[in-house]
Coordinates of C-alpha atoms and ligand atoms in Angstrom, one line a residue:
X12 CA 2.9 0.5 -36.8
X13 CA 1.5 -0.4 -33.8
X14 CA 2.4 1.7 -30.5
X15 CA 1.3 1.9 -27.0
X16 CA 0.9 5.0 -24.9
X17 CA -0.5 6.6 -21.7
X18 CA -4.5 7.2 -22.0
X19 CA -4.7 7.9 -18.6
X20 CA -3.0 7.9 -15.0
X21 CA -4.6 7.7 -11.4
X22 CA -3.1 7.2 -8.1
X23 CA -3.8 6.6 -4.4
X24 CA -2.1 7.2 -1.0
X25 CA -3.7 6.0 2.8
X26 CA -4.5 8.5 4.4
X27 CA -2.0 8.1 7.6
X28 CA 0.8 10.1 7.3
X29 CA 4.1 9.4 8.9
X30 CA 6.7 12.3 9.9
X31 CA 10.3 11.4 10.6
X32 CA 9.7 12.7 14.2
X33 CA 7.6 9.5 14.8
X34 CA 10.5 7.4 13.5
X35 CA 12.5 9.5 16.0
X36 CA 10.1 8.2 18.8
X37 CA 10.4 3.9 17.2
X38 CA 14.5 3.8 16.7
X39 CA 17.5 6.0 17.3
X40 CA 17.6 8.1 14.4
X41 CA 16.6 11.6 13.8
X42 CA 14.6 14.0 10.8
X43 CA 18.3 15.4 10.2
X44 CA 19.5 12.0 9.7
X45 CA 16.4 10.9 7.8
X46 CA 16.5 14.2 5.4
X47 CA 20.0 14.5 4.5
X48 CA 20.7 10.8 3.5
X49 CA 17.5 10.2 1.6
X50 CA 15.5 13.5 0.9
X51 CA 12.6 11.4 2.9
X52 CA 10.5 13.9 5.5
X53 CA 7.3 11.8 5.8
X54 CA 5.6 8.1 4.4
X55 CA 2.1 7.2 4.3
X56 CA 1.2 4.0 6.1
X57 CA -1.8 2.2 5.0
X58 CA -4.3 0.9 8.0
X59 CA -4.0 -2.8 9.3
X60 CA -7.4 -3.8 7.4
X61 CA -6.4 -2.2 4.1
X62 CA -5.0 -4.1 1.4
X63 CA -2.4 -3.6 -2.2
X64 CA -5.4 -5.0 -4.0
X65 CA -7.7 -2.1 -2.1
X66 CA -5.2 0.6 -2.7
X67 CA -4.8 -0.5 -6.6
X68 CA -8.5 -0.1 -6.6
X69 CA -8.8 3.1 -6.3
X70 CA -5.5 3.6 -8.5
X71 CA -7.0 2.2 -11.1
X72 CA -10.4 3.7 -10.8
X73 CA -8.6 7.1 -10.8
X74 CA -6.8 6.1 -14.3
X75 CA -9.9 4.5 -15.7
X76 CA -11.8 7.9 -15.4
X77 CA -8.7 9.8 -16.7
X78 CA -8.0 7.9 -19.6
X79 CA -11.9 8.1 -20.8
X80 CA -12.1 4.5 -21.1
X81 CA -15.0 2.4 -20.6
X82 CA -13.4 -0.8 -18.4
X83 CA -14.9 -3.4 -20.0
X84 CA -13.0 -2.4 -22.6
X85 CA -9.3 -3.7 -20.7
X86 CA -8.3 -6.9 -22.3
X87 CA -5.3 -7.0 -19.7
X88 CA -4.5 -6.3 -16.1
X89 CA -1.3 -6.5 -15.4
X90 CA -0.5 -5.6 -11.6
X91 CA 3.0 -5.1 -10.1
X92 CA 4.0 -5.7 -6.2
X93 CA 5.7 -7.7 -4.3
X94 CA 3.3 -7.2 -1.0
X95 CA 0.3 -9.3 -3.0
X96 CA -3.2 -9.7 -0.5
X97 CA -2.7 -13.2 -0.9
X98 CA -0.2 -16.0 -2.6
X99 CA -2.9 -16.5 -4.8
X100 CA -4.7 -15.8 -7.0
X101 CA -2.7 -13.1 -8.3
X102 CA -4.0 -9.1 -6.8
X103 CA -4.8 -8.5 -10.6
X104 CA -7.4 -11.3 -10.9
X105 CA -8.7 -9.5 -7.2
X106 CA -8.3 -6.1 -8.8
X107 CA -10.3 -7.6 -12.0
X108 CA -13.2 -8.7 -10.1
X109 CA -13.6 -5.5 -7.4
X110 CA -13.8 -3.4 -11.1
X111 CA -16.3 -6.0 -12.8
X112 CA -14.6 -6.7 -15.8
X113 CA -14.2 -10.4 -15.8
X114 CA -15.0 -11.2 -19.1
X115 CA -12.7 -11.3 -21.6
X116 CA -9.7 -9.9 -19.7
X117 CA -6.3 -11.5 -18.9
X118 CA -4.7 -10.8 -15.5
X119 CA -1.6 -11.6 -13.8
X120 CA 1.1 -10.0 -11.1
X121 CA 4.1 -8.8 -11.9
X122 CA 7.2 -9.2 -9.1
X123 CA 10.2 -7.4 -10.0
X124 CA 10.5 -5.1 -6.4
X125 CA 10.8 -1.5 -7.3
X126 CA 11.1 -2.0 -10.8
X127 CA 8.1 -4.0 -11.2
X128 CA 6.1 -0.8 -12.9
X129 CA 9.0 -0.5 -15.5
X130 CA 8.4 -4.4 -16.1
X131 CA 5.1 -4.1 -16.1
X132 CA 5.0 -1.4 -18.8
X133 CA 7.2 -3.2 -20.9
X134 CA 5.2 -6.2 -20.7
X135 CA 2.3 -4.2 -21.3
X136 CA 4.1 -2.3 -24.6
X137 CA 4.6 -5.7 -25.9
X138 CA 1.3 -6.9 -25.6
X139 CA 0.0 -3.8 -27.6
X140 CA 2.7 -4.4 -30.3
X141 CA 1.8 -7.7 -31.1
X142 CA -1.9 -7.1 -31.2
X143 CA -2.2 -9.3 -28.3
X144 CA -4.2 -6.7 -26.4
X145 CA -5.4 -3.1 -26.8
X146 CA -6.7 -1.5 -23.5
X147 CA -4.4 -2.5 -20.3
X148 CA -4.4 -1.7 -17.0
X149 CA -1.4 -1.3 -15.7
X150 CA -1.4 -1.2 -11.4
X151 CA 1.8 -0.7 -9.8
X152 CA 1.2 -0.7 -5.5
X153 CA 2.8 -2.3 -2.7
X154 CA 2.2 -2.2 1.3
X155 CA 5.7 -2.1 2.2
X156 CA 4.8 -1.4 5.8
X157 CA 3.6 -4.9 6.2
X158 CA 6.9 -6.1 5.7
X159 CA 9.4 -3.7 7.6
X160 CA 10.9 -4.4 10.6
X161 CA 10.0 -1.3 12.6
X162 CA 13.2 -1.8 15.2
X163 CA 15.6 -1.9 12.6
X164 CA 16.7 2.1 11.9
X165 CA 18.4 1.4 8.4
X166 CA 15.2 0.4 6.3
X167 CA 12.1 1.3 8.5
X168 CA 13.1 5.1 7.8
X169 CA 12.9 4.4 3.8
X170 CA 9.3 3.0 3.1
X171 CA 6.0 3.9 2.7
X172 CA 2.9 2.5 1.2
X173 CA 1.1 3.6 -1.9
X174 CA -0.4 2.4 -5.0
X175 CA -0.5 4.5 -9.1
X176 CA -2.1 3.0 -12.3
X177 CA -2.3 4.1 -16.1
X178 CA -4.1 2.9 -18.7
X179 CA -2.3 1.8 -21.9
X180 CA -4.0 1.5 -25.1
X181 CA -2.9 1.4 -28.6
X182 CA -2.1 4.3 -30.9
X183 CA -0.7 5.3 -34.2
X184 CA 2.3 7.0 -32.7
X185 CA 4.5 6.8 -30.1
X186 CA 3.8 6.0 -26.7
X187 CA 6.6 4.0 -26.1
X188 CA 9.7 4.6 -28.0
X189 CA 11.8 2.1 -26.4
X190 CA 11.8 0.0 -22.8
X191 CA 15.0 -2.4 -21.8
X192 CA 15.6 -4.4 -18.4
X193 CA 17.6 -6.4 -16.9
X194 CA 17.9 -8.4 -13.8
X195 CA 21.1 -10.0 -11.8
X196 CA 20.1 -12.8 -9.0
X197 CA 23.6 -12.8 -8.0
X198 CA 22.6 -9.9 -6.0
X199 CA 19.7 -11.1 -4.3
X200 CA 20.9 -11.4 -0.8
X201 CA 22.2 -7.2 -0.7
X202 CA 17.8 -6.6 -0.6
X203 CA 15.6 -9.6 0.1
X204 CA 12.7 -10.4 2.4
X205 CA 14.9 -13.4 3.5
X206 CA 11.1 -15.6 4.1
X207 CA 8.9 -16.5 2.0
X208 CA 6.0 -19.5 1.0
X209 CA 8.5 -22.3 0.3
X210 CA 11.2 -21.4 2.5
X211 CA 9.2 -20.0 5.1
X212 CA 12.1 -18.6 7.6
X213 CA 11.4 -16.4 10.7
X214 CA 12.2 -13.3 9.3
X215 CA 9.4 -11.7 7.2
X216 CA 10.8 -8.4 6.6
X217 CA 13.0 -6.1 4.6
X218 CA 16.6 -6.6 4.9
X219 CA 19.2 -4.3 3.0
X220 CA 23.0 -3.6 3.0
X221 CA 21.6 -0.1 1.8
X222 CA 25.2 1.4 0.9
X223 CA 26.0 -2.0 -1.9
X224 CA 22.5 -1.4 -3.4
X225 CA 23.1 2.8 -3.5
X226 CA 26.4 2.1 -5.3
X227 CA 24.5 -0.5 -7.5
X228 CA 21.4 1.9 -8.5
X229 CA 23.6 5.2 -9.0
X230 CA 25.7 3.0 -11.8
X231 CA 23.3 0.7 -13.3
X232 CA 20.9 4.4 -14.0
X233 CA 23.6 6.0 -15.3
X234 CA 24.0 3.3 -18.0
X235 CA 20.4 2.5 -18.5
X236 CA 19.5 5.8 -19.5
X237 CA 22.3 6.1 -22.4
X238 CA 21.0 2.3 -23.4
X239 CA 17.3 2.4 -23.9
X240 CA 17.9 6.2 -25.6
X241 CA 19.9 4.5 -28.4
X242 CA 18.4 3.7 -31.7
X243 CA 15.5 5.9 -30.9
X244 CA 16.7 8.8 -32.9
X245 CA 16.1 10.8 -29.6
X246 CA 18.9 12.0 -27.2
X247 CA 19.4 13.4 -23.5
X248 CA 18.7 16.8 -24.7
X249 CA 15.2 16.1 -26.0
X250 CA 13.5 14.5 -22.5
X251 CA 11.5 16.7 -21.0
X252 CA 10.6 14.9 -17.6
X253 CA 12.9 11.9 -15.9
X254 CA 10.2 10.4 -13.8
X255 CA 12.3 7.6 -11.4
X256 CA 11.7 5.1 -8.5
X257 CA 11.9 7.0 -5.8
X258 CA 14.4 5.4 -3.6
X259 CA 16.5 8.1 -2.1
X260 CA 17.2 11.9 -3.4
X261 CA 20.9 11.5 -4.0
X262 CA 20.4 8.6 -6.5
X263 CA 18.0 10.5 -8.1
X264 CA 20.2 13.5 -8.6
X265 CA 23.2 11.8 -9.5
X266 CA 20.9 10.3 -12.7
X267 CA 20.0 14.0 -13.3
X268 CA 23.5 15.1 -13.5
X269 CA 24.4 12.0 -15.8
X270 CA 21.9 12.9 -18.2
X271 CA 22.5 16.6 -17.7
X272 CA 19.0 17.1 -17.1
X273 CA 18.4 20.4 -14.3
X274 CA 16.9 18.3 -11.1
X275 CA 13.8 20.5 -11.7
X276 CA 13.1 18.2 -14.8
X277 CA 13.2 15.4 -12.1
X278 CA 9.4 14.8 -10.7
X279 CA 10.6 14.3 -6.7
X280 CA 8.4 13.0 -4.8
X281 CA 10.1 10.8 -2.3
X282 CA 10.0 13.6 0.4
X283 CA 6.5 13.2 0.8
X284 CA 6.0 9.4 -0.4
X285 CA 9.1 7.9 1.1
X286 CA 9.9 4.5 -1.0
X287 CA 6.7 3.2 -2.2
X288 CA 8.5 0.2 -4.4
X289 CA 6.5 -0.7 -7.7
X290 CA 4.0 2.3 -6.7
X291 CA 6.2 4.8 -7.0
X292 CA 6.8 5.9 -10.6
X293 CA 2.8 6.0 -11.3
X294 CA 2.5 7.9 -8.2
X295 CA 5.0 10.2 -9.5
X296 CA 3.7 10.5 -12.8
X297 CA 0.4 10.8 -11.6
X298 CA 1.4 13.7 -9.4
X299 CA 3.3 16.0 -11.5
X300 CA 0.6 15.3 -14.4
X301 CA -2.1 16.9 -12.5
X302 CA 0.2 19.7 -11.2
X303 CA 0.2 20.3 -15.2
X304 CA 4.2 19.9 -15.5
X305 CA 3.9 16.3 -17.7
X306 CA 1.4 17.8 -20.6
X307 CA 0.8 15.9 -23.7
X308 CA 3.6 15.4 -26.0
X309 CA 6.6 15.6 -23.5
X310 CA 9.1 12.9 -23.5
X311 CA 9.4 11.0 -20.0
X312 CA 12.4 8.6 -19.1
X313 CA 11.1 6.5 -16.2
X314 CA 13.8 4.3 -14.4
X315 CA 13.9 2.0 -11.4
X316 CA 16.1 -0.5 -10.0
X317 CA 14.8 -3.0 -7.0
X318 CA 15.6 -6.3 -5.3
X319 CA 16.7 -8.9 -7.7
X320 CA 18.7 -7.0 -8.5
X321 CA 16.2 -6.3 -11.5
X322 CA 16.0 -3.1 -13.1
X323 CA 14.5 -1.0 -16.7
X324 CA 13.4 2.0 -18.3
X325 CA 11.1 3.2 -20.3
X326 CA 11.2 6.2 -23.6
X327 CA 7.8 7.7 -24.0
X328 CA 6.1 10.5 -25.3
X329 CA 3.3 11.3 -22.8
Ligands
ACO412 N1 19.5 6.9 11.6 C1 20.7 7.3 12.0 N2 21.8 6.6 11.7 C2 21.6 5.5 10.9 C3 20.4 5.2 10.4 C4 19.3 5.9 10.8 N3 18.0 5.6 10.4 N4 20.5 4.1 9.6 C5 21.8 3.8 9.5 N5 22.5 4.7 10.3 C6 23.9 4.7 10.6 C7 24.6 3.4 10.3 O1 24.5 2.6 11.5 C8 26.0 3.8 10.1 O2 26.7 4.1 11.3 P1 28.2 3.7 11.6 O3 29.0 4.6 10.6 O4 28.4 4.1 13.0 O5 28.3 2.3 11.3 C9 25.9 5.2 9.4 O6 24.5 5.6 9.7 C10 26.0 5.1 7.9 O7 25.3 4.0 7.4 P2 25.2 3.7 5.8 O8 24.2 2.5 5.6 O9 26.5 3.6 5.3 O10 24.5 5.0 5.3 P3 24.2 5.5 3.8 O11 24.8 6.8 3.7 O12 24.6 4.4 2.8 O13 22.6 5.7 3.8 C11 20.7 4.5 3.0 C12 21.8 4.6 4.1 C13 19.9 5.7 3.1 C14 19.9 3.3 3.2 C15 21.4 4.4 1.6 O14 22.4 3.4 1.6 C16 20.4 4.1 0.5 O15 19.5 4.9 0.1 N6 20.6 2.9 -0.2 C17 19.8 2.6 -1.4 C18 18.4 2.2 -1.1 C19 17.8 1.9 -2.4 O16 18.1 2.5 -3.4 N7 16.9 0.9 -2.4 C20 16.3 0.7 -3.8 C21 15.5 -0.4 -3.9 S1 14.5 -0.7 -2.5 C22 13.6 -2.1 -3.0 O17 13.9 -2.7 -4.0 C23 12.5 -2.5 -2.1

C-alpha cells in the first residue's frame, strides 16, 4: 500500500499586526466584544504590494527546507485560496515558477474558502494513492484583508491574512488514514463575496449572516469528526491533536467537547491569527509543530468548514 504523509510543514505571517483596539478606532465595537464572541485579540494584515502568491512563497520555502526535499523533486503544486494574485493563471503555476521547478510539475488552485486546505490535502492524498504523484506541495494562503469591508463591524473583526504549506510525499504507512468532504451550494448566499469576474457586482467584499454559518459549522464538525473516524480502526480516544480552521473559539470548543478531547489537545491559534481562511490549519499545524506539541507519530484530526458551504477532514498520523 501506497500512503501519503507530512514530510514537512512551513508557514508565514506579514509582519503588521493588528490589535482589536485598532478595530475599536475603524467601527463601533470593542476588544471585550471582539474577545468574548470569537477568542480573536489581534490579525496580521499583509502590506498593499504583497501578494497570496508572495506569502505562499515563503510558506512553501519554509516546508521545503523542513521536509528535506530537494524541489525539483515536487511533481504537484496544489495551492488553496480564494484571494488568488490574479484570475489567471492559477497562484500555483505563480508559486511554481518563483521556486523554479517548472519542469515536470502539475499545478493548479484549489477554491473551497476555509476548507480549501482540507480539499487540498485530500486531493493531494489521492494523487499519492494512485501513483499519480509523489512529492506535493501543498499551499494553503489567502489575503482576506483585500476583500473585507472595513466599515462593516460583523466581519472586518474576524479576518486576518496568512499563508502555511506541507510537503506530502509518499510512504509505506500511514499518513493519511482517511479524508471525507462535502459541500452544500444551497448555502452560498449565508458567506459569499457577492462580486466576482462574470457577475462583476459593486460589492467586492465579505458578506456573512455570521450566527446561520456558527450554527452550521458547530453541527456539520460534530458529525464530520465521528464520519471520517469510521472504518479506520481508530477512535476519539486515540487523537492526539485536533488541529481546526480557525474561525472562532467557541466553535472550536464545542468540537472539543463533541469528541471529548480536553481543549488543551486543540492547537488555538485564532487569538493571535484571527481567521486566516484556507491558511489557517497549516499555520496551525505549523505552529504547535515547532513548539514540539505535534511530534512524529501523533494522530491529528484537522477540520474546516467555509463558504460554499464546503467542508472536510482529514485522519493522519503526523
Ligand atoms: N462589535 C460589537 N457588536 C457587534 C459586532 C462587533 N464587531 N458585530 C456584531 N455585533 C452586534 C450585532 O449587531 C448584534 O446586535 P443586536 O443584537 O443589537 O442586533 C449582536 O452583536 C449579536 O450579533 P450576532 O451576529 O448574533 O453575534 P454572534 O454571537 O453570532 O457572533 C460572530 C458573531 C462572531 C460573527 C459569529 O456568528 C461567528 O463566529 N460566526 C461564524 C463565523 C465562521 O465560522 N465563519 C467560518 C467560515 S469563514 C469563511 O469561510 C471565509
Amino acid at each position: 500500500m501506497i500512503y501519503a504523509g507530512i514530510a514537512g510543514t512551513g508557514s508565514y505571517l506579514p509582519e503588521r499586526v493588528m490589535l482589536n483596539a485598532e478595530l475599536e478606532e475603524m467601527v463601533e465595537t470593542s476588544d471585550d466584544w471582539i474577545q468574548s464572541r470569537t477568542g480573536i485579540k489581534q490579525r496580521h494584515i499583509a502590506r498593499d504590494d504583497e501578494s497570496t502568491c508572495d506569502m505562499g512563497l515563503v510558506a512553501a520555502a519554509n516546508a521545503i527546507a523542513s521536509a528535506g526535499v530537494d524541489k525539483n523533486d515536487i511533481d504537484l503544486i496544489i495551492f488553496a485560496t480564494s484571494t488568488p494574485d490574479q484570475t489567471f493563471p492559477s497562484t500555483a503555476c505563480l508559486l511554481q515558477r518563483e521556486l523554479g521547478i517548472s519542469n515536470n510539475c502539475m499545478a493548479f488552485d484549489v477554491q473551497a474558502v476555509c476548507a480549501g486546505f482540507v480539499y487540498a490535502l485530500n486531493i493531494a492524498n489521492n494523487f499519492v494513492k494512485t501513483g499519480a504523484a509523489k512529492c506535493i506541495l501543498v499551499v494553503g494562503a489567502d489575503c482576506l484583508s483585500k476583500i473585507v469591508d472595513w466599515t462593516d463591524r460583523s466581519t472586518c473583526i474576524l479576518f486576518g491574512d496568512g499563508a502555511g504549506a506541507v510537503v506530502v510525499t509518499a510512504q509505506d504507512q500511514p499518513g493519511i488514514y482517511n479524508s471525507v468532504l462535502h459541500a452544500n451550494g444551497n448555502y452560498a448566499n449565508l458567506l459569499q463575496v457577492p462580486s466576482g469576474v462574470s457577475r462583476p457586482g459593486n460589492k467586492p467584499y465579505i458578506e456573512m449572516t455570521g450566527s446561520e454559518v456558527f450554527k452550521f459549522a458547530v453541527n456539520s464538525m460534530e458529525s464530520i469528526v465521528d464520519e471520517v473516524l469510521t472504518d479506520t480502526g481508530l477512535e476519539q480516544a486515540d487523537i492526539d491533536w485536533l488541529v481546526p480552521h480557525q474561525a472562532n473559539k467557541r466553535i472550536l470548543s464545542a468540537t472539543a467537547k463533541k469528541l471529548s478531547l480536553p481543549v488543551e489537545k486543540v492547537v488555538i491559534t485564532v487569538q493571535d491569527h484571527g481567521n486566516t481562511s484556507a491558511a489557517s490549519i497549516p499555520l496551525a499545524l505549523d505552529v504547535a509543530v515547532n513548539d514540539g506539541r505535534i511530534q512524529r507519530g501523533h494522530l491529528l484530526m484537522m477540520e474546516a468548514i467555509g463558504g460554499g458551504f464546503a467542508w472536510g477532514a482529514v485522519l493522519l498520523r503526523y
